[in-house]
């Protein structure tokens, strides 16, 4: 919906009851007011903004937002009218490569943990402990991806199929008596649908990163809104490099990489020297505790203290994976950590992390 609504104002009259009533209607219809890029107000009187208000805007439904996840609205310069034209952009297809991300909803699938353990124990890899751990995680990605494609499938597709089959049985029951096998199949379809709805909710909760809401509260639509909002908020459409405004996505990526490569490149190698005499030091007991080998209890406690739905690192595995799989992966994890303790060295990718560039402030 493209609307002419008064909201944010500068030197304008206060909101009327009709305006408040219309705002309540927007809320009742669950319409989304997208952030406006390029301007704070869409109407102004005079070039000096003697009076200004955000009147014009696009309002979209949740279903429309799900179909166009990169939608945004931006204000264009006003030429003749005292209103700024509003441009609605639906985005384009993301051609970036798709990376493995562990879905916590898989853990709800019957027999999945047993499959993980079987796959993990089947890998026969020889080498340093940290190398073995990385290779096992890498091979496990391949097996999980194949299982997801061939057995688990897309939740939305499976849910649609189950709903269609259930509707067919219910329609048939209106004209004839269903057989016992058909009744059993209907019951199994309802059980499958309940499991799929829960899996869908877990998946969207993971994407939304709303850790303050619990699973099972039927908040799937809310999680979808939050996930799409994160996606729009973290998207960088423009980048200012010097005096130039860049909008091409490939150039934005390249300029970002070039900037940080230059920032973290050391032109001259030098190290400062310092005199540490007189600085307070730790006790012998504290030194022993810091240098002691890693214990299973403390490693498990650190893993269990992490939120299971937090965004995964470069390996794609969430903390929920490590928490649920601890019984059969702990040997390899502890071996890799003890190898590091003994040699003070690990494979570089063990310490890899993501650096995310996100907007620092809203565009005015």
Tab-separated table of C-alpha atoms in Angstrom:
chain	number	residue	atom	x	y	z
A	1	UNK	CA	0.000	0.000	0.000
A	2	UNK	CA	1.271	3.452	-0.923
A	3	UNK	CA	-0.193	5.953	1.554
A	4	UNK	CA	-0.264	9.654	2.371
A	5	UNK	CA	0.053	9.649	6.161
A	6	UNK	CA	1.335	12.275	8.565
A	7	UNK	CA	3.709	10.968	11.197
A	8	UNK	CA	7.079	12.527	12.095
A	9	UNK	CA	6.775	16.307	12.055
A	10	UNK	CA	8.794	19.479	12.338
A	11	UNK	CA	6.902	22.615	13.432
A	12	UNK	CA	3.567	21.008	12.461
A	13	UNK	CA	0.260	20.549	14.265
A	14	UNK	CA	-0.105	17.693	16.717
A	15	UNK	CA	-1.650	14.387	15.682
A	16	UNK	CA	-5.426	14.288	15.413
A	17	UNK	CA	-7.724	11.511	16.617
A	18	UNK	CA	-8.319	10.459	12.996
A	19	UNK	CA	-4.584	10.067	12.482
A	20	UNK	CA	-4.283	7.983	15.653
A	21	UNK	CA	-7.220	5.841	14.535
A	22	UNK	CA	-5.603	5.204	11.173
A	23	UNK	CA	-2.318	4.283	12.893
A	24	UNK	CA	-4.232	1.757	14.998
A	25	UNK	CA	-5.697	0.301	11.804
A	26	UNK	CA	-2.209	-0.124	10.357
A	27	UNK	CA	-1.168	-1.931	13.517
A	28	UNK	CA	-4.259	-4.152	13.487
A	29	UNK	CA	-3.526	-5.164	9.884
A	30	UNK	CA	0.102	-5.993	10.802
A	31	UNK	CA	1.420	-3.701	8.081
A	32	UNK	CA	5.138	-2.909	8.074
A	33	UNK	CA	6.391	0.649	7.723
A	34	UNK	CA	9.797	0.272	6.095
A	35	UNK	CA	12.635	2.580	7.190
A	36	UNK	CA	12.967	5.526	4.821
A	37	UNK	CA	16.376	5.932	3.222
A	38	UNK	CA	17.714	9.229	1.975
A	39	UNK	CA	15.552	11.577	4.023
A	40	UNK	CA	13.809	12.072	7.334
A	41	UNK	CA	10.799	13.967	5.934
A	42	UNK	CA	8.914	13.586	2.648
A	43	UNK	CA	7.079	16.933	2.656
A	44	UNK	CA	8.383	20.375	3.511
A	45	UNK	CA	7.250	23.975	3.137
A	46	UNK	CA	10.044	26.031	1.656
A	47	UNK	CA	13.649	25.055	1.067
A	48	UNK	CA	14.633	25.896	4.654
A	49	UNK	CA	12.255	23.296	6.147
A	50	UNK	CA	10.108	25.858	7.983
A	51	UNK	CA	7.615	23.023	8.317
A	52	UNK	CA	8.245	19.389	7.463
A	53	UNK	CA	6.570	16.039	7.904
A	54	UNK	CA	6.932	12.446	6.822
A	55	UNK	CA	3.696	11.996	4.951
A	56	UNK	CA	4.305	9.657	2.007
A	57	UNK	CA	5.300	6.035	2.527
A	58	UNK	CA	4.824	2.454	1.408
A	59	UNK	CA	3.260	-0.052	3.813
A	60	UNK	CA	3.750	-3.758	3.151
A	61	UNK	CA	2.217	-6.914	4.583
A	62	UNK	CA	4.139	-9.720	6.259
A	63	UNK	CA	3.445	-12.044	3.329
A	64	UNK	CA	4.788	-9.475	0.881
A	65	UNK	CA	7.875	-8.995	3.055
A	66	UNK	CA	8.491	-12.756	3.006
A	67	UNK	CA	8.433	-12.740	-0.804
A	68	UNK	CA	10.687	-9.683	-1.186
A	69	UNK	CA	13.206	-9.846	1.656
A	70	UNK	CA	15.411	-7.029	0.321
A	71	UNK	CA	12.615	-4.499	-0.165
A	72	UNK	CA	13.380	-0.890	0.757
A	73	UNK	CA	11.940	2.576	0.200
A	74	UNK	CA	14.002	5.662	-0.481
A	75	UNK	CA	13.215	9.345	-0.987
A	76	UNK	CA	14.096	11.092	-4.247
A	77	UNK	CA	14.772	14.835	-4.628
A	78	UNK	CA	11.674	16.997	-5.041
A	79	UNK	CA	11.656	19.059	-8.232
A	80	UNK	CA	8.185	20.534	-8.780
A	81	UNK	CA	5.985	19.329	-5.943
A	82	UNK	CA	6.585	20.025	-2.271
A	83	UNK	CA	6.471	16.236	-1.765
A	84	UNK	CA	9.472	14.006	-2.345
A	85	UNK	CA	8.799	11.027	-4.622
A	86	UNK	CA	9.157	7.693	-2.821
A	87	UNK	CA	10.854	4.852	-4.688
A	88	UNK	CA	10.075	1.273	-3.681
A	89	UNK	CA	12.818	-1.202	-4.608
A	90	UNK	CA	12.324	-4.937	-4.253
A	91	UNK	CA	15.988	-5.856	-4.596
A	92	UNK	CA	17.536	-8.405	-6.882
A	93	UNK	CA	18.635	-12.004	-6.598
A	94	UNK	CA	21.574	-12.604	-4.271
A	95	UNK	CA	24.233	-14.366	-6.315
A	96	UNK	CA	26.624	-14.790	-3.391
A	97	UNK	CA	27.755	-18.368	-2.743
A	98	UNK	CA	25.718	-20.341	-0.230
A	99	UNK	CA	27.611	-21.599	2.806
A	100	UNK	CA	26.840	-24.473	5.160
A	101	UNK	CA	24.910	-23.433	8.254
A	102	UNK	CA	23.823	-25.952	10.841
A	103	UNK	CA	20.049	-25.818	11.384
A	104	UNK	CA	19.064	-26.479	14.999
A	105	UNK	CA	15.722	-27.848	13.802
A	106	UNK	CA	17.608	-30.915	12.515
A	107	UNK	CA	18.228	-31.913	16.135
A	108	UNK	CA	14.455	-32.444	16.514
A	109	UNK	CA	14.432	-35.012	13.713
A	110	UNK	CA	14.147	-38.571	14.991
A	111	UNK	CA	17.431	-40.476	14.696
A	112	UNK	CA	19.483	-37.458	13.576
A	113	UNK	CA	21.822	-37.490	16.587
A	114	UNK	CA	22.449	-41.183	16.033
A	115	UNK	CA	23.336	-40.441	12.404
A	116	UNK	CA	25.750	-37.724	13.527
A	117	UNK	CA	27.477	-40.133	15.888
A	118	UNK	CA	27.677	-42.865	13.242
A	119	UNK	CA	29.163	-40.498	10.658
A	120	UNK	CA	31.620	-39.027	13.151
A	121	UNK	CA	32.910	-42.410	14.304
A	122	UNK	CA	33.236	-43.645	10.704
A	123	UNK	CA	35.842	-41.050	9.726
A	124	UNK	CA	39.329	-42.556	9.791
A	125	UNK	CA	41.711	-39.601	9.621
A	126	UNK	CA	45.398	-39.652	10.532
A	127	UNK	CA	47.390	-36.582	11.546
A	128	UNK	CA	47.695	-33.949	14.242
A	129	UNK	CA	44.745	-33.693	16.600
A	130	UNK	CA	43.680	-30.243	15.363
A	131	UNK	CA	43.887	-31.422	11.748
A	132	UNK	CA	41.785	-34.501	12.563
A	133	UNK	CA	39.099	-32.360	14.227
A	134	UNK	CA	38.882	-29.960	11.294
A	135	UNK	CA	38.691	-32.749	8.730
A	136	UNK	CA	35.956	-34.536	10.673
A	137	UNK	CA	33.907	-31.345	10.880
A	138	UNK	CA	34.450	-30.802	7.161
A	139	UNK	CA	33.339	-34.318	6.216
A	140	UNK	CA	30.379	-34.092	8.554
A	141	UNK	CA	29.171	-31.019	6.646
A	142	UNK	CA	29.084	-33.076	3.466
A	143	UNK	CA	27.104	-35.911	5.063
A	144	UNK	CA	24.645	-33.527	6.739
A	145	UNK	CA	24.131	-31.630	3.479
A	146	UNK	CA	23.432	-34.868	1.581
A	147	UNK	CA	21.062	-36.084	4.301
A	148	UNK	CA	19.201	-32.763	4.311
A	149	UNK	CA	18.803	-32.830	0.532
A	150	UNK	CA	17.876	-36.516	0.160
A	151	UNK	CA	15.940	-37.293	3.366
A	152	UNK	CA	14.976	-34.275	5.464
A	153	UNK	CA	14.119	-31.919	2.600
A	154	UNK	CA	12.738	-28.402	2.701
A	155	UNK	CA	10.359	-27.914	5.615
A	156	UNK	CA	8.006	-25.598	3.715
A	157	UNK	CA	7.701	-28.073	0.819
A	158	UNK	CA	7.086	-30.994	3.164
A	159	UNK	CA	4.501	-29.010	5.122
A	160	UNK	CA	2.616	-28.053	1.948
A	161	UNK	CA	2.603	-31.673	0.769
A	162	UNK	CA	1.357	-32.949	4.151
A	163	UNK	CA	-1.398	-30.312	4.260
A	164	UNK	CA	-2.541	-31.237	0.746
A	165	UNK	CA	-2.672	-34.944	1.618
A	166	UNK	CA	-4.529	-34.257	4.863
A	167	UNK	CA	-7.037	-32.036	3.041
A	168	UNK	CA	-7.627	-34.813	0.495
A	169	UNK	CA	-8.401	-37.323	3.268
A	170	UNK	CA	-10.751	-34.891	5.036
A	171	UNK	CA	-12.565	-34.184	1.776
A	172	UNK	CA	-12.928	-37.907	1.116
A	173	UNK	CA	-14.299	-38.439	4.648
A	174	UNK	CA	-17.232	-36.153	3.824
A	175	UNK	CA	-18.479	-38.531	1.113
A	176	UNK	CA	-17.478	-41.968	2.436
A	177	UNK	CA	-16.155	-43.828	5.442
A	178	UNK	CA	-12.359	-43.950	5.541
A	179	UNK	CA	-10.584	-47.264	5.871
A	180	UNK	CA	-8.409	-48.112	8.879
A	181	UNK	CA	-5.137	-47.625	6.915
A	182	UNK	CA	-6.404	-44.225	5.751
A	183	UNK	CA	-7.252	-43.193	9.321
A	184	UNK	CA	-3.796	-44.264	10.471
A	185	UNK	CA	-2.228	-42.293	7.639
A	186	UNK	CA	-4.269	-39.217	8.617
A	187	UNK	CA	-3.037	-39.523	12.197
A	188	UNK	CA	0.563	-39.840	10.992
A	189	UNK	CA	0.132	-36.773	8.784
A	190	UNK	CA	-1.079	-34.711	11.751
A	191	UNK	CA	1.907	-35.854	13.814
A	192	UNK	CA	4.247	-34.998	10.938
A	193	UNK	CA	2.669	-31.548	10.584
A	194	UNK	CA	3.151	-30.830	14.285
A	195	UNK	CA	6.822	-31.769	13.972
A	196	UNK	CA	7.265	-29.657	10.831
A	197	UNK	CA	5.618	-26.611	12.417
A	198	UNK	CA	7.967	-26.909	15.403
A	199	UNK	CA	10.984	-27.340	13.108
A	200	UNK	CA	9.936	-24.278	11.117
A	201	UNK	CA	9.598	-22.223	14.295
A	202	UNK	CA	13.050	-23.323	15.533
A	203	UNK	CA	14.602	-22.427	12.188
A	204	UNK	CA	13.095	-18.933	12.099
A	205	UNK	CA	13.932	-18.346	15.768
A	206	UNK	CA	17.548	-19.213	14.987
A	207	UNK	CA	17.566	-16.775	12.056
A	208	UNK	CA	15.889	-14.025	14.086
A	209	UNK	CA	18.321	-14.388	17.032
A	210	UNK	CA	15.492	-13.494	19.432
A	211	UNK	CA	16.881	-15.432	22.369
A	212	UNK	CA	14.458	-13.878	24.846
A	213	UNK	CA	11.503	-15.851	23.446
A	214	UNK	CA	11.239	-19.576	23.997
A	215	UNK	CA	10.471	-22.255	21.454
A	216	UNK	CA	6.935	-23.578	21.375
A	217	UNK	CA	5.201	-20.225	21.805
A	218	UNK	CA	3.966	-20.227	18.186
A	219	UNK	CA	5.976	-17.161	17.248
A	220	UNK	CA	6.997	-18.239	13.740
A	221	UNK	CA	5.546	-15.140	12.012
A	222	UNK	CA	7.192	-12.868	14.554
A	223	UNK	CA	10.550	-14.596	14.045
A	224	UNK	CA	10.165	-14.166	10.276
A	225	UNK	CA	9.571	-10.435	10.705
A	226	UNK	CA	12.623	-10.039	12.933
A	227	UNK	CA	14.858	-12.098	10.614
A	228	UNK	CA	13.800	-10.063	7.572
A	229	UNK	CA	14.248	-6.854	9.560
A	230	UNK	CA	17.803	-7.892	10.474
A	231	UNK	CA	18.483	-8.626	6.827
A	232	UNK	CA	17.275	-5.191	5.704
A	233	UNK	CA	19.027	-3.381	8.545
A	234	UNK	CA	22.384	-5.055	7.925
A	235	UNK	CA	22.311	-4.519	4.168
A	236	UNK	CA	24.740	-1.890	2.868
A	237	UNK	CA	23.318	-0.378	-0.309
A	238	UNK	CA	25.700	2.558	-0.565
A	239	UNK	CA	29.280	3.198	0.497
A	240	UNK	CA	31.072	6.522	0.523
A	241	UNK	CA	34.718	6.224	-0.540
A	242	UNK	CA	36.360	9.614	-0.427
A	243	UNK	CA	33.922	11.870	-2.238
A	244	UNK	CA	32.391	9.085	-4.352
A	245	UNK	CA	29.135	7.283	-3.504
A	246	UNK	CA	29.298	3.646	-4.629
A	247	UNK	CA	26.120	1.598	-5.156
A	248	UNK	CA	27.420	-1.365	-7.175
A	249	UNK	CA	27.468	-4.430	-4.883
A	250	UNK	CA	30.670	-5.876	-6.322
A	251	UNK	CA	32.491	-2.568	-5.920
A	252	UNK	CA	31.194	-2.206	-2.352
A	253	UNK	CA	32.652	-5.609	-1.495
A	254	UNK	CA	35.975	-4.865	-3.164
A	255	UNK	CA	36.332	-1.406	-1.594
A	256	UNK	CA	35.605	-2.904	1.822
A	257	UNK	CA	38.278	-5.579	1.393
A	258	UNK	CA	40.790	-3.025	0.089
A	259	UNK	CA	40.121	-0.696	3.031
A	260	UNK	CA	40.711	-3.326	5.696
A	261	UNK	CA	43.702	-4.823	3.912
A	262	UNK	CA	45.266	-1.368	3.953
A	263	UNK	CA	44.206	-0.780	7.567
A	264	UNK	CA	45.783	-3.989	8.854
A	265	UNK	CA	48.901	-3.884	6.687
A	266	UNK	CA	51.974	-2.851	8.636
A	267	UNK	CA	54.199	-0.552	6.550
A	268	UNK	CA	57.175	-0.922	8.880
A	269	UNK	CA	57.966	-3.763	11.226
A	270	UNK	CA	58.841	-2.460	14.675
A	271	UNK	CA	58.081	-3.555	18.182
A	272	UNK	CA	58.156	-1.349	21.282
A	273	UNK	CA	60.263	-2.373	24.259
A	274	UNK	CA	59.092	-2.064	27.853
A	275	UNK	CA	60.486	-2.483	31.328
A	276	UNK	CA	58.179	-4.728	33.343
A	277	UNK	CA	60.014	-4.352	36.649
A	278	UNK	CA	57.746	-3.311	39.484
A	279	UNK	CA	54.558	-4.437	37.756
A	280	UNK	CA	52.402	-6.628	40.056
A	281	UNK	CA	52.552	-10.304	39.107
A	282	UNK	CA	50.277	-13.259	39.747
A	283	UNK	CA	50.958	-15.882	42.386
A	284	UNK	CA	52.542	-19.264	41.729
A	285	UNK	CA	49.173	-20.958	42.253
A	286	UNK	CA	47.465	-18.636	39.769
A	287	UNK	CA	50.253	-19.262	37.269
A	288	UNK	CA	49.803	-23.021	37.698
A	289	UNK	CA	46.045	-22.763	37.111
A	290	UNK	CA	46.555	-20.686	33.967
A	291	UNK	CA	49.064	-23.153	32.540
A	292	UNK	CA	47.254	-26.343	33.587
A	293	UNK	CA	45.903	-28.691	30.935
A	294	UNK	CA	42.309	-28.280	29.801
A	295	UNK	CA	39.812	-30.306	31.815
A	296	UNK	CA	36.699	-31.842	30.285
A	297	UNK	CA	34.450	-30.289	32.931
A	298	UNK	CA	35.607	-26.715	32.287
A	299	UNK	CA	35.419	-27.098	28.503
A	300	UNK	CA	31.892	-28.520	28.718
A	301	UNK	CA	30.860	-25.767	31.147
A	302	UNK	CA	32.108	-23.120	28.692
A	303	UNK	CA	30.180	-24.732	25.821
A	304	UNK	CA	26.996	-25.130	27.856
A	305	UNK	CA	27.143	-21.472	28.928
A	306	UNK	CA	26.799	-20.310	25.301
A	307	UNK	CA	23.386	-19.615	23.758
A	308	UNK	CA	22.528	-22.479	21.364
A	309	UNK	CA	20.940	-20.171	18.766
A	310	UNK	CA	23.813	-17.717	18.413
A	311	UNK	CA	25.049	-17.135	14.856
A	312	UNK	CA	27.627	-19.769	13.829
A	313	UNK	CA	31.237	-19.042	12.966
A	314	UNK	CA	33.010	-19.840	9.682
A	315	UNK	CA	32.633	-23.597	10.242
A	316	UNK	CA	28.836	-23.182	10.101
A	317	UNK	CA	28.145	-25.111	13.315
A	318	UNK	CA	26.004	-23.576	16.057
A	319	UNK	CA	26.667	-24.060	19.756
A	320	UNK	CA	23.586	-26.298	19.861
A	321	UNK	CA	25.499	-28.797	17.693
A	322	UNK	CA	28.449	-28.914	20.096
A	323	UNK	CA	26.143	-29.116	23.121
A	324	UNK	CA	24.037	-31.989	21.770
A	325	UNK	CA	26.965	-33.874	20.179
A	326	UNK	CA	29.392	-33.491	23.067
A	327	UNK	CA	29.325	-37.164	24.102
A	328	UNK	CA	30.886	-38.378	20.843
A	329	UNK	CA	32.923	-35.362	19.705
A	330	UNK	CA	34.535	-34.484	23.051
A	331	UNK	CA	37.489	-36.831	22.527
A	332	UNK	CA	38.540	-35.036	19.338
A	333	UNK	CA	37.900	-31.556	20.775
A	334	UNK	CA	39.930	-32.232	23.931
A	335	UNK	CA	42.709	-33.831	21.879
A	336	UNK	CA	42.938	-30.723	19.684
A	337	UNK	CA	42.978	-28.436	22.730
A	338	UNK	CA	45.662	-30.476	24.491
A	339	UNK	CA	47.744	-30.465	21.304
A	340	UNK	CA	47.593	-26.678	21.373
A	341	UNK	CA	48.484	-26.676	25.085
A	342	UNK	CA	51.603	-28.746	24.434
A	343	UNK	CA	52.821	-27.093	21.236
A	344	UNK	CA	51.315	-23.559	21.480
A	345	UNK	CA	50.309	-23.824	17.837
A	346	UNK	CA	47.142	-24.734	15.943
A	347	UNK	CA	45.898	-24.856	12.373
A	348	UNK	CA	45.068	-21.306	11.324
A	349	UNK	CA	41.472	-22.104	10.381
A	350	UNK	CA	40.801	-23.263	13.974
A	351	UNK	CA	40.895	-19.629	15.030
A	352	UNK	CA	39.016	-18.223	12.021
A	353	UNK	CA	36.215	-15.732	12.552
A	354	UNK	CA	33.837	-13.555	10.570
A	355	UNK	CA	34.244	-9.797	10.301
A	356	UNK	CA	30.859	-8.297	9.479
A	357	UNK	CA	30.513	-4.777	8.122
A	358	UNK	CA	27.144	-3.310	9.125
A	359	UNK	CA	25.714	0.223	9.003
A	360	UNK	CA	26.566	2.256	12.110
A	361	UNK	CA	23.695	4.714	11.891
A	362	UNK	CA	20.519	5.290	9.944
A	363	UNK	CA	20.818	7.366	6.825
A	364	UNK	CA	19.392	10.860	7.309
